[in-house]
């Protein structure tokens, strides 16, 4: 009789384990509608070869004209593409300086990533006081293979970054209570592994706050953080 009770107990235990396993196999976890978990997981900014080569701070009303010396653009005097890059940067600085309002300060940082096939220059422009938005980003990418500049539309095609894939990445990165108003991958650089890294300007609406514009860093179809975090780890 005791043996029979043991056999029955074992059979019941086996049946119970089988039922639990079946339930576990059919369980579906709802995917979050916001990207809170994705954003926290994505804040591990990728390693980058970018290096800061210049920094400029201008106070409104300063009489000295703003200039940035980026040796990678000026040392090759016979390179028309790099000369055009440098001319455009200096023109932007003049425009930005002239547009400063009383009490404002302009901070510009220049970063370079120079590889065998590509030269990437990023400028970040930030006017303070600033109440939350990230710095604006401007890019200049030179393709040594074809001896010409590269634009962001070419880089999107090169990396097969579709608008749907971009939208999916932005949606996945939104935190609880956030939603995007508009976004655009309007800058990029070529990393040390030969892949384009995109800077995505995204206007975000969040509960109880003004709309802010963030610049997200996207590589391999996934947002890995924002420009502030990226700039914080760049070597000088």
PDB file of C-alpha atoms in Angstrom:
ATOM      1  CA  UNK A   1       0.000   0.000   0.000  1.00  0.00           C
ATOM      2  CA  UNK A   2       2.834   2.337   0.881  1.00  0.00           C
ATOM      3  CA  UNK A   3       4.496   1.576  -2.475  1.00  0.00           C
ATOM      4  CA  UNK A   4       1.231   2.337  -4.260  1.00  0.00           C
ATOM      5  CA  UNK A   5       0.996   5.722  -2.498  1.00  0.00           C
ATOM      6  CA  UNK A   6       4.578   6.519  -3.520  1.00  0.00           C
ATOM      7  CA  UNK A   7       3.849   5.630  -7.151  1.00  0.00           C
ATOM      8  CA  UNK A   8       0.716   7.816  -7.151  1.00  0.00           C
ATOM      9  CA  UNK A   9       2.650  10.721  -5.610  1.00  0.00           C
ATOM     10  CA  UNK A  10       5.372  10.418  -8.235  1.00  0.00           C
ATOM     11  CA  UNK A  11       2.833  10.307 -11.048  1.00  0.00           C
ATOM     12  CA  UNK A  12       1.084  13.429  -9.678  1.00  0.00           C
ATOM     13  CA  UNK A  13       4.390  15.264  -9.436  1.00  0.00           C
ATOM     14  CA  UNK A  14       5.299  14.354 -13.014  1.00  0.00           C
ATOM     15  CA  UNK A  15       1.876  15.488 -14.241  1.00  0.00           C
ATOM     16  CA  UNK A  16       2.213  18.785 -12.347  1.00  0.00           C
ATOM     17  CA  UNK A  17       5.660  19.477 -13.800  1.00  0.00           C
ATOM     18  CA  UNK A  18       4.378  18.686 -17.277  1.00  0.00           C
ATOM     19  CA  UNK A  19       1.494  21.129 -16.864  1.00  0.00           C
ATOM     20  CA  UNK A  20       3.805  23.890 -15.650  1.00  0.00           C
ATOM     21  CA  UNK A  21       6.162  23.346 -18.571  1.00  0.00           C
ATOM     22  CA  UNK A  22       3.282  23.504 -21.025  1.00  0.00           C
ATOM     23  CA  UNK A  23       2.035  26.754 -19.509  1.00  0.00           C
ATOM     24  CA  UNK A  24       5.520  28.246 -19.650  1.00  0.00           C
ATOM     25  CA  UNK A  25       5.885  27.374 -23.318  1.00  0.00           C
ATOM     26  CA  UNK A  26       2.616  29.133 -24.203  1.00  0.00           C
ATOM     27  CA  UNK A  27       3.259  32.257 -22.112  1.00  0.00           C
ATOM     28  CA  UNK A  28       3.700  35.454 -24.127  1.00  0.00           C
ATOM     29  CA  UNK A  29       5.228  38.583 -22.590  1.00  0.00           C
ATOM     30  CA  UNK A  30       3.699  41.844 -23.729  1.00  0.00           C
ATOM     31  CA  UNK A  31       6.269  44.026 -25.468  1.00  0.00           C
ATOM     32  CA  UNK A  32       6.586  47.471 -23.850  1.00  0.00           C
ATOM     33  CA  UNK A  33       4.928  50.289 -25.748  1.00  0.00           C
ATOM     34  CA  UNK A  34       7.740  52.596 -24.719  1.00  0.00           C
ATOM     35  CA  UNK A  35      11.459  51.954 -24.853  1.00  0.00           C
ATOM     36  CA  UNK A  36      12.252  52.523 -21.190  1.00  0.00           C
ATOM     37  CA  UNK A  37      14.057  49.213 -20.826  1.00  0.00           C
ATOM     38  CA  UNK A  38      15.621  49.561 -24.273  1.00  0.00           C
ATOM     39  CA  UNK A  39      16.899  53.041 -23.489  1.00  0.00           C
ATOM     40  CA  UNK A  40      18.526  51.971 -20.246  1.00  0.00           C
ATOM     41  CA  UNK A  41      20.111  49.024 -22.008  1.00  0.00           C
ATOM     42  CA  UNK A  42      21.137  51.242 -24.895  1.00  0.00           C
ATOM     43  CA  UNK A  43      23.049  53.722 -22.795  1.00  0.00           C
ATOM     44  CA  UNK A  44      26.223  51.721 -23.264  1.00  0.00           C
ATOM     45  CA  UNK A  45      27.820  54.065 -25.808  1.00  0.00           C
ATOM     46  CA  UNK A  46      29.940  52.276 -28.385  1.00  0.00           C
ATOM     47  CA  UNK A  47      33.686  52.600 -28.394  1.00  0.00           C
ATOM     48  CA  UNK A  48      34.685  55.243 -30.909  1.00  0.00           C
ATOM     49  CA  UNK A  49      37.864  56.492 -32.502  1.00  0.00           C
ATOM     50  CA  UNK A  50      36.669  60.102 -32.437  1.00  0.00           C
ATOM     51  CA  UNK A  51      39.086  62.562 -30.873  1.00  0.00           C
ATOM     52  CA  UNK A  52      38.420  66.149 -29.881  1.00  0.00           C
ATOM     53  CA  UNK A  53      40.836  68.440 -31.697  1.00  0.00           C
ATOM     54  CA  UNK A  54      39.459  71.899 -30.888  1.00  0.00           C
ATOM     55  CA  UNK A  55      37.077  73.708 -28.578  1.00  0.00           C
ATOM     56  CA  UNK A  56      35.811  77.261 -28.817  1.00  0.00           C
ATOM     57  CA  UNK A  57      33.774  79.335 -26.375  1.00  0.00           C
ATOM     58  CA  UNK A  58      32.389  82.699 -27.480  1.00  0.00           C
ATOM     59  CA  UNK A  59      30.460  85.203 -25.383  1.00  0.00           C
ATOM     60  CA  UNK A  60      27.864  87.396 -27.047  1.00  0.00           C
ATOM     61  CA  UNK A  61      29.364  90.727 -28.072  1.00  0.00           C
ATOM     62  CA  UNK A  62      32.914  89.415 -28.455  1.00  0.00           C
ATOM     63  CA  UNK A  63      34.782  91.440 -31.080  1.00  0.00           C
ATOM     64  CA  UNK A  64      37.406  88.827 -31.939  1.00  0.00           C
ATOM     65  CA  UNK A  65      36.187  86.736 -34.915  1.00  0.00           C
ATOM     66  CA  UNK A  66      35.677  83.049 -34.173  1.00  0.00           C
ATOM     67  CA  UNK A  67      37.951  80.529 -35.893  1.00  0.00           C
ATOM     68  CA  UNK A  68      38.683  76.838 -35.474  1.00  0.00           C
ATOM     69  CA  UNK A  69      41.998  75.326 -36.481  1.00  0.00           C
ATOM     70  CA  UNK A  70      41.522  71.732 -37.643  1.00  0.00           C
ATOM     71  CA  UNK A  71      44.888  70.562 -38.941  1.00  0.00           C
ATOM     72  CA  UNK A  72      43.431  67.592 -40.830  1.00  0.00           C
ATOM     73  CA  UNK A  73      41.637  70.090 -43.087  1.00  0.00           C
ATOM     74  CA  UNK A  74      44.446  72.605 -43.553  1.00  0.00           C
ATOM     75  CA  UNK A  75      47.584  70.476 -43.898  1.00  0.00           C
ATOM     76  CA  UNK A  76      46.560  69.123 -47.315  1.00  0.00           C
ATOM     77  CA  UNK A  77      46.525  72.504 -49.029  1.00  0.00           C
ATOM     78  CA  UNK A  78      45.989  71.022 -52.494  1.00  0.00           C
ATOM     79  CA  UNK A  79      42.880  69.036 -51.513  1.00  0.00           C
ATOM     80  CA  UNK A  80      39.857  70.988 -52.760  1.00  0.00           C
ATOM     81  CA  UNK A  81      37.321  68.909 -50.794  1.00  0.00           C
ATOM     82  CA  UNK A  82      39.032  69.492 -47.446  1.00  0.00           C
ATOM     83  CA  UNK A  83      39.531  73.167 -48.286  1.00  0.00           C
ATOM     84  CA  UNK A  84      35.784  73.479 -48.906  1.00  0.00           C
ATOM     85  CA  UNK A  85      35.102  71.791 -45.569  1.00  0.00           C
ATOM     86  CA  UNK A  86      37.320  74.301 -43.782  1.00  0.00           C
ATOM     87  CA  UNK A  87      35.765  77.275 -45.587  1.00  0.00           C
ATOM     88  CA  UNK A  88      32.266  76.124 -44.663  1.00  0.00           C
ATOM     89  CA  UNK A  89      33.207  75.631 -41.006  1.00  0.00           C
ATOM     90  CA  UNK A  90      34.690  79.123 -40.705  1.00  0.00           C
ATOM     91  CA  UNK A  91      31.588  80.606 -42.377  1.00  0.00           C
ATOM     92  CA  UNK A  92      29.332  78.784 -39.922  1.00  0.00           C
ATOM     93  CA  UNK A  93      31.342  80.106 -36.979  1.00  0.00           C
ATOM     94  CA  UNK A  94      30.949  83.672 -38.214  1.00  0.00           C
ATOM     95  CA  UNK A  95      27.208  83.203 -38.657  1.00  0.00           C
ATOM     96  CA  UNK A  96      26.786  81.625 -35.228  1.00  0.00           C
ATOM     97  CA  UNK A  97      28.797  84.337 -33.524  1.00  0.00           C
ATOM     98  CA  UNK A  98      26.775  87.088 -35.152  1.00  0.00           C
ATOM     99  CA  UNK A  99      23.481  85.465 -34.140  1.00  0.00           C
ATOM    100  CA  UNK A 100      24.271  85.335 -30.405  1.00  0.00           C
ATOM    101  CA  UNK A 101      21.871  87.266 -28.193  1.00  0.00           C
ATOM    102  CA  UNK A 102      22.899  89.237 -25.114  1.00  0.00           C
ATOM    103  CA  UNK A 103      23.733  86.911 -22.234  1.00  0.00           C
ATOM    104  CA  UNK A 104      24.288  83.885 -24.459  1.00  0.00           C
ATOM    105  CA  UNK A 105      27.471  81.872 -24.844  1.00  0.00           C
ATOM    106  CA  UNK A 106      28.379  79.672 -27.787  1.00  0.00           C
ATOM    107  CA  UNK A 107      30.339  76.461 -27.238  1.00  0.00           C
ATOM    108  CA  UNK A 108      31.696  74.646 -30.302  1.00  0.00           C
ATOM    109  CA  UNK A 109      33.647  71.397 -30.180  1.00  0.00           C
ATOM    110  CA  UNK A 110      35.377  69.808 -33.168  1.00  0.00           C
ATOM    111  CA  UNK A 111      36.068  66.068 -33.276  1.00  0.00           C
ATOM    112  CA  UNK A 112      37.940  64.063 -35.895  1.00  0.00           C
ATOM    113  CA  UNK A 113      38.159  60.398 -36.822  1.00  0.00           C
ATOM    114  CA  UNK A 114      40.877  59.766 -39.383  1.00  0.00           C
ATOM    115  CA  UNK A 115      41.219  56.294 -40.937  1.00  0.00           C
ATOM    116  CA  UNK A 116      42.920  54.917 -44.027  1.00  0.00           C
ATOM    117  CA  UNK A 117      39.852  55.403 -46.238  1.00  0.00           C
ATOM    118  CA  UNK A 118      37.782  58.090 -44.513  1.00  0.00           C
ATOM    119  CA  UNK A 119      38.149  61.373 -42.680  1.00  0.00           C
ATOM    120  CA  UNK A 120      35.208  62.394 -40.511  1.00  0.00           C
ATOM    121  CA  UNK A 121      34.818  65.760 -38.803  1.00  0.00           C
ATOM    122  CA  UNK A 122      31.999  66.481 -36.369  1.00  0.00           C
ATOM    123  CA  UNK A 123      31.091  69.881 -34.977  1.00  0.00           C
ATOM    124  CA  UNK A 124      28.793  70.250 -31.998  1.00  0.00           C
ATOM    125  CA  UNK A 125      27.170  73.630 -31.427  1.00  0.00           C
ATOM    126  CA  UNK A 126      25.601  74.510 -28.095  1.00  0.00           C
ATOM    127  CA  UNK A 127      24.236  77.870 -27.016  1.00  0.00           C
ATOM    128  CA  UNK A 128      23.790  78.429 -23.285  1.00  0.00           C
ATOM    129  CA  UNK A 129      21.698  78.931 -21.280  1.00  0.00           C
ATOM    130  CA  UNK A 130      20.168  75.688 -22.477  1.00  0.00           C
ATOM    131  CA  UNK A 131      17.261  74.015 -20.725  1.00  0.00           C
ATOM    132  CA  UNK A 132      17.491  70.408 -21.838  1.00  0.00           C
ATOM    133  CA  UNK A 133      18.079  69.936 -25.553  1.00  0.00           C
ATOM    134  CA  UNK A 134      21.268  68.347 -26.856  1.00  0.00           C
ATOM    135  CA  UNK A 135      23.847  70.241 -28.883  1.00  0.00           C
ATOM    136  CA  UNK A 136      23.323  70.571 -32.632  1.00  0.00           C
ATOM    137  CA  UNK A 137      25.636  68.432 -34.781  1.00  0.00           C
ATOM    138  CA  UNK A 138      27.249  69.161 -38.157  1.00  0.00           C
ATOM    139  CA  UNK A 139      29.284  66.679 -40.164  1.00  0.00           C
ATOM    140  CA  UNK A 140      31.978  66.579 -42.861  1.00  0.00           C
ATOM    141  CA  UNK A 141      33.034  63.195 -44.248  1.00  0.00           C
ATOM    142  CA  UNK A 142      35.729  62.723 -46.869  1.00  0.00           C
ATOM    143  CA  UNK A 143      35.993  59.455 -48.814  1.00  0.00           C
ATOM    144  CA  UNK A 144      39.630  58.998 -49.803  1.00  0.00           C
ATOM    145  CA  UNK A 145      38.773  56.050 -52.069  1.00  0.00           C
ATOM    146  CA  UNK A 146      36.818  58.204 -54.537  1.00  0.00           C
ATOM    147  CA  UNK A 147      38.399  61.521 -53.502  1.00  0.00           C
ATOM    148  CA  UNK A 148      35.084  63.160 -52.698  1.00  0.00           C
ATOM    149  CA  UNK A 149      32.776  64.124 -49.844  1.00  0.00           C
ATOM    150  CA  UNK A 150      30.055  61.805 -48.564  1.00  0.00           C
ATOM    151  CA  UNK A 151      26.556  62.910 -47.578  1.00  0.00           C
ATOM    152  CA  UNK A 152      24.110  61.355 -45.156  1.00  0.00           C
ATOM    153  CA  UNK A 153      21.752  60.075 -47.857  1.00  0.00           C
ATOM    154  CA  UNK A 154      24.614  58.099 -49.406  1.00  0.00           C
ATOM    155  CA  UNK A 155      25.525  56.765 -45.958  1.00  0.00           C
ATOM    156  CA  UNK A 156      21.936  55.585 -45.371  1.00  0.00           C
ATOM    157  CA  UNK A 157      21.956  53.656 -48.640  1.00  0.00           C
ATOM    158  CA  UNK A 158      25.445  52.322 -47.892  1.00  0.00           C
ATOM    159  CA  UNK A 159      24.334  50.988 -44.482  1.00  0.00           C
ATOM    160  CA  UNK A 160      20.863  49.962 -45.781  1.00  0.00           C
ATOM    161  CA  UNK A 161      19.187  52.217 -43.202  1.00  0.00           C
ATOM    162  CA  UNK A 162      15.551  52.552 -44.284  1.00  0.00           C
ATOM    163  CA  UNK A 163      13.110  55.080 -42.838  1.00  0.00           C
ATOM    164  CA  UNK A 164      11.084  52.213 -41.343  1.00  0.00           C
ATOM    165  CA  UNK A 165      14.169  50.817 -39.601  1.00  0.00           C
ATOM    166  CA  UNK A 166      15.021  54.286 -38.316  1.00  0.00           C
ATOM    167  CA  UNK A 167      11.482  54.750 -36.991  1.00  0.00           C
ATOM    168  CA  UNK A 168      11.638  51.358 -35.253  1.00  0.00           C
ATOM    169  CA  UNK A 169      14.917  52.300 -33.564  1.00  0.00           C
ATOM    170  CA  UNK A 170      13.525  55.627 -32.334  1.00  0.00           C
ATOM    171  CA  UNK A 171      10.296  54.032 -31.087  1.00  0.00           C
ATOM    172  CA  UNK A 172      12.243  51.387 -29.194  1.00  0.00           C
ATOM    173  CA  UNK A 173      14.317  54.067 -27.460  1.00  0.00           C
ATOM    174  CA  UNK A 174      11.479  56.209 -26.130  1.00  0.00           C
ATOM    175  CA  UNK A 175      11.062  56.175 -22.358  1.00  0.00           C
ATOM    176  CA  UNK A 176       7.751  55.856 -20.541  1.00  0.00           C
ATOM    177  CA  UNK A 177       5.759  59.054 -21.053  1.00  0.00           C
ATOM    178  CA  UNK A 178       7.788  60.138 -24.093  1.00  0.00           C
ATOM    179  CA  UNK A 179       6.802  60.253 -27.739  1.00  0.00           C
ATOM    180  CA  UNK A 180       8.617  61.637 -30.726  1.00  0.00           C
ATOM    181  CA  UNK A 181       7.269  64.611 -32.643  1.00  0.00           C
ATOM    182  CA  UNK A 182       9.803  64.456 -35.477  1.00  0.00           C
ATOM    183  CA  UNK A 183      13.174  62.866 -36.173  1.00  0.00           C
ATOM    184  CA  UNK A 184      15.838  62.833 -38.853  1.00  0.00           C
ATOM    185  CA  UNK A 185      19.214  61.158 -39.311  1.00  0.00           C
ATOM    186  CA  UNK A 186      20.913  64.317 -40.507  1.00  0.00           C
ATOM    187  CA  UNK A 187      24.567  63.662 -39.633  1.00  0.00           C
ATOM    188  CA  UNK A 188      27.008  60.765 -39.498  1.00  0.00           C
ATOM    189  CA  UNK A 189      30.647  59.756 -39.243  1.00  0.00           C
ATOM    190  CA  UNK A 190      32.557  56.641 -40.301  1.00  0.00           C
ATOM    191  CA  UNK A 191      33.840  54.635 -37.346  1.00  0.00           C
ATOM    192  CA  UNK A 192      37.086  52.686 -37.116  1.00  0.00           C
ATOM    193  CA  UNK A 193      35.363  49.508 -38.327  1.00  0.00           C
ATOM    194  CA  UNK A 194      34.327  51.219 -41.561  1.00  0.00           C
ATOM    195  CA  UNK A 195      30.646  51.543 -40.633  1.00  0.00           C
ATOM    196  CA  UNK A 196      28.587  54.717 -40.636  1.00  0.00           C
ATOM    197  CA  UNK A 197      27.370  55.907 -37.233  1.00  0.00           C
ATOM    198  CA  UNK A 198      24.330  58.172 -37.524  1.00  0.00           C
ATOM    199  CA  UNK A 199      23.378  61.158 -35.392  1.00  0.00           C
ATOM    200  CA  UNK A 200      19.588  61.303 -35.226  1.00  0.00           C
ATOM    201  CA  UNK A 201      17.974  64.597 -34.217  1.00  0.00           C
ATOM    202  CA  UNK A 202      14.709  63.795 -32.477  1.00  0.00           C
ATOM    203  CA  UNK A 203      12.160  66.247 -31.082  1.00  0.00           C
ATOM    204  CA  UNK A 204      10.593  64.571 -28.057  1.00  0.00           C
ATOM    205  CA  UNK A 205       7.375  65.386 -26.224  1.00  0.00           C
ATOM    206  CA  UNK A 206       7.234  64.348 -22.600  1.00  0.00           C
ATOM    207  CA  UNK A 207       4.694  64.748 -19.854  1.00  0.00           C
ATOM    208  CA  UNK A 208       4.994  67.933 -17.802  1.00  0.00           C
ATOM    209  CA  UNK A 209       7.889  69.389 -19.806  1.00  0.00           C
ATOM    210  CA  UNK A 210       8.613  71.399 -22.939  1.00  0.00           C
ATOM    211  CA  UNK A 211       9.518  69.623 -26.153  1.00  0.00           C
ATOM    212  CA  UNK A 212      13.257  68.947 -26.218  1.00  0.00           C
ATOM    213  CA  UNK A 213      15.490  67.949 -29.094  1.00  0.00           C
ATOM    214  CA  UNK A 214      17.878  65.096 -28.481  1.00  0.00           C
ATOM    215  CA  UNK A 215      20.603  63.784 -30.766  1.00  0.00           C
ATOM    216  CA  UNK A 216      20.707  59.996 -30.635  1.00  0.00           C
ATOM    217  CA  UNK A 217      23.656  57.841 -31.693  1.00  0.00           C
ATOM    218  CA  UNK A 218      22.648  54.955 -33.978  1.00  0.00           C
ATOM    219  CA  UNK A 219      24.804  52.116 -35.202  1.00  0.00           C
ATOM    220  CA  UNK A 220      23.870  48.763 -36.726  1.00  0.00           C
ATOM    221  CA  UNK A 221      20.210  49.756 -36.602  1.00  0.00           C
ATOM    222  CA  UNK A 222      20.158  50.391 -32.848  1.00  0.00           C
ATOM    223  CA  UNK A 223      20.312  53.578 -30.788  1.00  0.00           C
ATOM    224  CA  UNK A 224      23.102  53.237 -28.237  1.00  0.00           C
ATOM    225  CA  UNK A 225      22.838  56.581 -26.419  1.00  0.00           C
ATOM    226  CA  UNK A 226      22.900  60.291 -27.161  1.00  0.00           C
ATOM    227  CA  UNK A 227      25.476  62.795 -28.340  1.00  0.00           C
ATOM    228  CA  UNK A 228      26.112  64.117 -24.814  1.00  0.00           C
ATOM    229  CA  UNK A 229      27.199  60.668 -23.660  1.00  0.00           C
ATOM    230  CA  UNK A 230      29.289  60.164 -26.784  1.00  0.00           C
ATOM    231  CA  UNK A 231      31.095  63.485 -26.359  1.00  0.00           C
ATOM    232  CA  UNK A 232      31.678  62.683 -22.703  1.00  0.00           C
ATOM    233  CA  UNK A 233      33.895  59.720 -23.562  1.00  0.00           C
ATOM    234  CA  UNK A 234      35.783  61.167 -26.525  1.00  0.00           C
ATOM    235  CA  UNK A 235      39.517  61.426 -26.028  1.00  0.00           C
ATOM    236  CA  UNK A 236      41.207  64.799 -26.261  1.00  0.00           C
TER     237      UNK A 236
END
